[in-house]
PDB file of C-alpha atoms and ligand atoms in Angstrom:
ATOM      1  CA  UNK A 667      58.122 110.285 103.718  1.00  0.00           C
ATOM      2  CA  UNK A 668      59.200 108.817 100.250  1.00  0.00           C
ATOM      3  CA  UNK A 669      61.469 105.675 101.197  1.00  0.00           C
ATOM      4  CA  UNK A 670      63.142 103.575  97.998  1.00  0.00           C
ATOM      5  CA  UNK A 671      65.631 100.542  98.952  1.00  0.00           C
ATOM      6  CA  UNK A 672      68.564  99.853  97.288  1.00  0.00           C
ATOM      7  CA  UNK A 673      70.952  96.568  97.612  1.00  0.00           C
ATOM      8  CA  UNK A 674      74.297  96.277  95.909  1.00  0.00           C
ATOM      9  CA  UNK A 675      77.490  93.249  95.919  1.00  0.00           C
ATOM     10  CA  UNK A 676      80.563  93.165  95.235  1.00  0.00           C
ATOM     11  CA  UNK A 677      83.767  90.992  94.565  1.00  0.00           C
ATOM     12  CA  UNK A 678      87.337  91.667  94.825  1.00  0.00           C
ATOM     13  CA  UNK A 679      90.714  89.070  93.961  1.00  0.00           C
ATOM     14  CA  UNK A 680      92.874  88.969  96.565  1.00  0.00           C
ATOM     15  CA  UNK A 681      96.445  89.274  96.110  1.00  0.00           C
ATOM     16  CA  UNK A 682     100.110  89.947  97.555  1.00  0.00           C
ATOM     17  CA  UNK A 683     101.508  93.176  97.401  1.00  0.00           C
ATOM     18  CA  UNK A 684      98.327  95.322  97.588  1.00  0.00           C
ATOM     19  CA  UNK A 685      96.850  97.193 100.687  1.00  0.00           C
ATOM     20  CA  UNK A 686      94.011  95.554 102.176  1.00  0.00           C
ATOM     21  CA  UNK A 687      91.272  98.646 102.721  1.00  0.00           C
ATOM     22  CA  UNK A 688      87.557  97.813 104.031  1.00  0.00           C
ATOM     23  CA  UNK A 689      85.232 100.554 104.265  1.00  0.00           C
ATOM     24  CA  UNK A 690      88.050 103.054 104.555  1.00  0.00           C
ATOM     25  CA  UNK A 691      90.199 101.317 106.827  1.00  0.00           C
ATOM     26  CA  UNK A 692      93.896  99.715 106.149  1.00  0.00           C
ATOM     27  CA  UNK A 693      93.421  96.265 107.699  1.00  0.00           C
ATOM     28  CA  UNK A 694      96.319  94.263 108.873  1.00  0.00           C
ATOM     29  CA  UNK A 695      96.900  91.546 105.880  1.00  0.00           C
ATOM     30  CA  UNK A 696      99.406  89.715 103.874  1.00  0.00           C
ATOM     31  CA  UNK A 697      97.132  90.350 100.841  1.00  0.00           C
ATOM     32  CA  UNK A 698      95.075  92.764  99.586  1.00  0.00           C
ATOM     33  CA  UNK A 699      92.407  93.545  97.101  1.00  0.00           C
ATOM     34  CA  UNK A 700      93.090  93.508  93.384  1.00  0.00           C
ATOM     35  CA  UNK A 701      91.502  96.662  91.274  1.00  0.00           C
ATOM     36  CA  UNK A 702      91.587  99.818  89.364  1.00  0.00           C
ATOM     37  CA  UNK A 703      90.620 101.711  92.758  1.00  0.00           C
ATOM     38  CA  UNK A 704      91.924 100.712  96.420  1.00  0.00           C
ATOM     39  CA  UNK A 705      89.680  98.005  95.738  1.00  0.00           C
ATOM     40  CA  UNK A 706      87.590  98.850  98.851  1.00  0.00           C
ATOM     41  CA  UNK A 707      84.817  96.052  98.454  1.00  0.00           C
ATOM     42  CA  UNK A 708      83.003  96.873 101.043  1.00  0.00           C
ATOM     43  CA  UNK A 709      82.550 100.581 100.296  1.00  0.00           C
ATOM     44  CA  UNK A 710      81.959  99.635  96.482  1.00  0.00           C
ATOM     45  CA  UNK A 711      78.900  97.855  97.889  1.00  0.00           C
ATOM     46  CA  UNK A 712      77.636 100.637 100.004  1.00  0.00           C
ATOM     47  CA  UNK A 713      78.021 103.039  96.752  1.00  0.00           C
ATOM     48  CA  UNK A 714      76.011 100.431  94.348  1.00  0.00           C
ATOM     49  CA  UNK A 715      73.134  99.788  97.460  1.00  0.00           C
ATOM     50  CA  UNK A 716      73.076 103.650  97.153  1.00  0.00           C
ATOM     51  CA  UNK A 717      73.019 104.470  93.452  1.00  0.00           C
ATOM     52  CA  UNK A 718      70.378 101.765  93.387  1.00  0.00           C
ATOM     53  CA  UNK A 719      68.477 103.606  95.602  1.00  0.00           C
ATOM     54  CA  UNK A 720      68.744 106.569  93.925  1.00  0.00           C
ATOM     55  CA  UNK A 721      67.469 104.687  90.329  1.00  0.00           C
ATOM     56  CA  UNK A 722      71.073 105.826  89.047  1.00  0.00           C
ATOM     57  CA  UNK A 723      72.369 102.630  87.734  1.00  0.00           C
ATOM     58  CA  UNK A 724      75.677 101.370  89.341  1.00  0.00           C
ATOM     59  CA  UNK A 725      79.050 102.271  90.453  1.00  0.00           C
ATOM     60  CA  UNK A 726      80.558 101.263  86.887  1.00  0.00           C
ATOM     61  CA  UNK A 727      78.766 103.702  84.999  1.00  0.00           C
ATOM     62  CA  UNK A 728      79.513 106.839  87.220  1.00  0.00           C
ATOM     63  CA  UNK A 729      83.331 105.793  87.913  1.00  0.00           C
ATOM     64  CA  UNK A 730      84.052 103.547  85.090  1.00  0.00           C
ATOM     65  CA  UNK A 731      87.417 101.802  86.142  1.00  0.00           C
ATOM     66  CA  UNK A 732      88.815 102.254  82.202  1.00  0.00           C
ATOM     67  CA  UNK A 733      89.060 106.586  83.494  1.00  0.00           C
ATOM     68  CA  UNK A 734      92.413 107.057  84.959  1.00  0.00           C
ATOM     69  CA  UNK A 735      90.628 109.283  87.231  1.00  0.00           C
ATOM     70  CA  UNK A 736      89.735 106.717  89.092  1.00  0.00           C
ATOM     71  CA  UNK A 737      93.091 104.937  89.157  1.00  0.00           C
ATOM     72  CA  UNK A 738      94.205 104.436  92.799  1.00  0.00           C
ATOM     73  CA  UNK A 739      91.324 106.693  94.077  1.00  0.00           C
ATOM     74  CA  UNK A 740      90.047 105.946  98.348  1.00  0.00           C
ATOM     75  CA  UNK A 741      86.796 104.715  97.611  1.00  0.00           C
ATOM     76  CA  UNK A 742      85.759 106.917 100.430  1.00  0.00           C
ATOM     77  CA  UNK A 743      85.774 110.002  98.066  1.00  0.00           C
ATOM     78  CA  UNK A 744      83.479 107.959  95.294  1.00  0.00           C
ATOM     79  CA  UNK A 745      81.102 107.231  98.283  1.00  0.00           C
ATOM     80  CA  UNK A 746      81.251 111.113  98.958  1.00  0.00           C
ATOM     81  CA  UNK A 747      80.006 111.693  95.666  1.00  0.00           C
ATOM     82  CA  UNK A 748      77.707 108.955  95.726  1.00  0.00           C
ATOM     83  CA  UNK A 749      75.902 111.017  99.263  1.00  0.00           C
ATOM     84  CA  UNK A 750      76.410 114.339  97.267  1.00  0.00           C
ATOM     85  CA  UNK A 751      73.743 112.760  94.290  1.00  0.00           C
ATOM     86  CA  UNK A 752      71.563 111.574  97.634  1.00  0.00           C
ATOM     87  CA  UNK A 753      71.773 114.932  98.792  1.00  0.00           C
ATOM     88  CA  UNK A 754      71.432 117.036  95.783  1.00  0.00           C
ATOM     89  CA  UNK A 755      68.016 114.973  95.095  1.00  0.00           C
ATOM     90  CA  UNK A 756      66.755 115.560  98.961  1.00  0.00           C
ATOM     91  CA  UNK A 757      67.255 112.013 100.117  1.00  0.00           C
ATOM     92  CA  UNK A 758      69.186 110.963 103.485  1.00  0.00           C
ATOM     93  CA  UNK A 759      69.718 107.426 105.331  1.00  0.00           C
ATOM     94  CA  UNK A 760      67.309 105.883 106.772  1.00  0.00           C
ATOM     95  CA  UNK A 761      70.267 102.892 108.007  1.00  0.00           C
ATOM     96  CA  UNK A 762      72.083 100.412 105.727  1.00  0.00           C
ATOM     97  CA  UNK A 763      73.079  97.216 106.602  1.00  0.00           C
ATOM     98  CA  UNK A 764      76.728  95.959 104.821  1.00  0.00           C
ATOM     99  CA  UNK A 765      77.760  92.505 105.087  1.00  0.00           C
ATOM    100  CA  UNK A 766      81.348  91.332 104.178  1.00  0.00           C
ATOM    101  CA  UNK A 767      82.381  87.864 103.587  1.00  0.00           C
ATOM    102  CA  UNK A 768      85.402  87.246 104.003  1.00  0.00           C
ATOM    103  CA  UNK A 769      87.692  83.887 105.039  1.00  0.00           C
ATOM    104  CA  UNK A 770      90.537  86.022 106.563  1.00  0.00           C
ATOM    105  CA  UNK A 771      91.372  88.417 108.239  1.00  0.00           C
ATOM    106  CA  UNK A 772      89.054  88.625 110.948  1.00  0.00           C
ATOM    107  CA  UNK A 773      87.457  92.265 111.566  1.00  0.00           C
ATOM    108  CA  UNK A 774      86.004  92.234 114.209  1.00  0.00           C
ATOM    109  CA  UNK A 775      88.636  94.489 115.981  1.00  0.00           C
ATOM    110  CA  UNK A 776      88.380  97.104 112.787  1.00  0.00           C
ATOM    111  CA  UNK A 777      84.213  97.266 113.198  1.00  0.00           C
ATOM    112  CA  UNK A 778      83.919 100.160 114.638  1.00  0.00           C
ATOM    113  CA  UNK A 779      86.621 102.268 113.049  1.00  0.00           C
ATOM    114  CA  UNK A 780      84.894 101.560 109.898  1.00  0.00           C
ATOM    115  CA  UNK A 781      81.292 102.274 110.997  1.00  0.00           C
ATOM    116  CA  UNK A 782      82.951 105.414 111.617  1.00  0.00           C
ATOM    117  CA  UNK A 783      84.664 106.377 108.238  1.00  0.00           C
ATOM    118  CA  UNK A 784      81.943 105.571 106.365  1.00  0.00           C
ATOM    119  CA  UNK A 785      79.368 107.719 108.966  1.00  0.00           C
ATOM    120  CA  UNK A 786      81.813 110.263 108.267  1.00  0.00           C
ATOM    121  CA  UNK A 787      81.626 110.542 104.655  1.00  0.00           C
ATOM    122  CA  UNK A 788      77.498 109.993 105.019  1.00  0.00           C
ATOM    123  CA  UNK A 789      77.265 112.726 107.190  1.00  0.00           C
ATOM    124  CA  UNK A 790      74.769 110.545 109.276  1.00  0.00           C
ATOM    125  CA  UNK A 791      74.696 109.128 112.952  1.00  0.00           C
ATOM    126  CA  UNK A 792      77.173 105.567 113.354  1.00  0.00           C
ATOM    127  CA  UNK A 793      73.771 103.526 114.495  1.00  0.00           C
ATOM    128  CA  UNK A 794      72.547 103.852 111.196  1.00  0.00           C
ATOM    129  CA  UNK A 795      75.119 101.437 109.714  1.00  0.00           C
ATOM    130  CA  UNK A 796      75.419  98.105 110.988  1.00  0.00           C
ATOM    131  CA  UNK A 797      78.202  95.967 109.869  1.00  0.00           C
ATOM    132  CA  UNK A 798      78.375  92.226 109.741  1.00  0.00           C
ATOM    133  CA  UNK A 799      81.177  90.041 108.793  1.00  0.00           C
ATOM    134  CA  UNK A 800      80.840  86.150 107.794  1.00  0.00           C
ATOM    135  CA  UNK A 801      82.964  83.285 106.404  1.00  0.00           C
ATOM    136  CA  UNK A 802      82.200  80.746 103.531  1.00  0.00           C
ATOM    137  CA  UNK A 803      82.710  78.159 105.599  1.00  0.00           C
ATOM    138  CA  UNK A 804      86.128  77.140 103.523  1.00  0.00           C
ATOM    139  CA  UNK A 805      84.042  77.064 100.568  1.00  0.00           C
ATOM    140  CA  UNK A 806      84.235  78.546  97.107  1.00  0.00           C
ATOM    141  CA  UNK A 807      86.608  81.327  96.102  1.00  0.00           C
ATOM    142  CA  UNK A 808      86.001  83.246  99.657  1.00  0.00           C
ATOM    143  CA  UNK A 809      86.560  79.929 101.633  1.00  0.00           C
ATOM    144  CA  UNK A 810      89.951  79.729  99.351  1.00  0.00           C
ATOM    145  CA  UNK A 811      90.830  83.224 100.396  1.00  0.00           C
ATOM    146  CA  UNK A 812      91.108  83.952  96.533  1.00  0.00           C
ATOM    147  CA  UNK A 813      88.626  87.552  97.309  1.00  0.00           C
ATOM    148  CA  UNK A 814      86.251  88.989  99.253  1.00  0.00           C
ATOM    149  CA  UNK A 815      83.089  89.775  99.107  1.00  0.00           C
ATOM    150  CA  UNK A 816      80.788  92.019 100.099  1.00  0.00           C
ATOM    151  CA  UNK A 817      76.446  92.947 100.166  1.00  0.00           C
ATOM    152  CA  UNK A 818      74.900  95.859 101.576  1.00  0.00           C
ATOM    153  CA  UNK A 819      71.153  96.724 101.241  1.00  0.00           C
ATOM    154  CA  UNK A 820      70.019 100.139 102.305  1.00  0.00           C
ATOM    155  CA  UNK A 821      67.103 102.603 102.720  1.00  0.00           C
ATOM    156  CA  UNK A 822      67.071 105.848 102.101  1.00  0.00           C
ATOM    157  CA  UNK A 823      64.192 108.593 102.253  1.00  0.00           C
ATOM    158  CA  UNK A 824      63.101 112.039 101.271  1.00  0.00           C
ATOM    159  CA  UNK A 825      60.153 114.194 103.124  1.00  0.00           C
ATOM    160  CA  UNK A 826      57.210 114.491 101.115  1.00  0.00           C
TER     161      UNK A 826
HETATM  162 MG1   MG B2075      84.399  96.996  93.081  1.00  0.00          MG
END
């Protein structure tokens, strides 16, 4: 089997009167993510880890957030047509591994409603995502609760 890895990070501002949306799912929050999309950070991270993968560059270049297109847009339907490249060039999930960081809100009680949506949209069995969450300690622009970030690394493969 050919395997290729592929990591990706992002960073969104948070900010009142938005929707908060991680990996697909509306989290409970005063504030929510800032951007052209729904400002899903964590899926945006899962894309880029993927595209990597793939040697296609990033998320910027395939959904460039000046294309009204994309305005609004679930990030759940760009990571859809980020699997469809995978697909169309023969490669599937091997697992990925997505980290958030994030001062607040806590998601624990959301982790396995997202493991789902984005399993979903992979078209690939829940255990191969694992999702951790982490603080900043109170530090930087996380610990300030100013955004939230998020890394994912993954591995995909193709048989040979
Ligand atoms: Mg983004």
């Amino acid at each position: 089997m050919a395997v290729r890895i592929g990591s990706g990070f992002d960073v969104h501002r948070l900010v009142e009167g938005r929707e908060l949306i991680l990996g697909g799912v509306k989290i409970d929050s005063p504030l929510g993510l800032l951007g052209h999309s729904d400002a899903d950070v964590l899926t945006h991270s899962l894309c880029d880890a993927i595209l990597g993968a793939l040697g296609l560059g990033d998320i910027g270049e395939h959904y460039p957030d000046s294309d009204p297109r994309f305005k609004g847009v679930s990030s759940l339907a760009l990571l859809a047509d980020v699997a469809e490249k995978m697909k169309q060039r023969h490669y599937e999930i091997i697992n990925c591994d997505l980290t958030l960081i994030a001062e607040t809100p806590k998601i624990s009680p959301y982790k396995e409603e997202i493991k789902k949506a984005l399993s979903d949209v992979l078209k690939v069995n829940i255990n191969k995502i694992n999702l951790k969450a982490t603080t900043c300690e109170g530090l930087g622009f996380v610990g300030r609760s100013e955004g939230i970030a998020a890394m994912t690394s993954v591995l995909i493969g193709r048989e040979e």
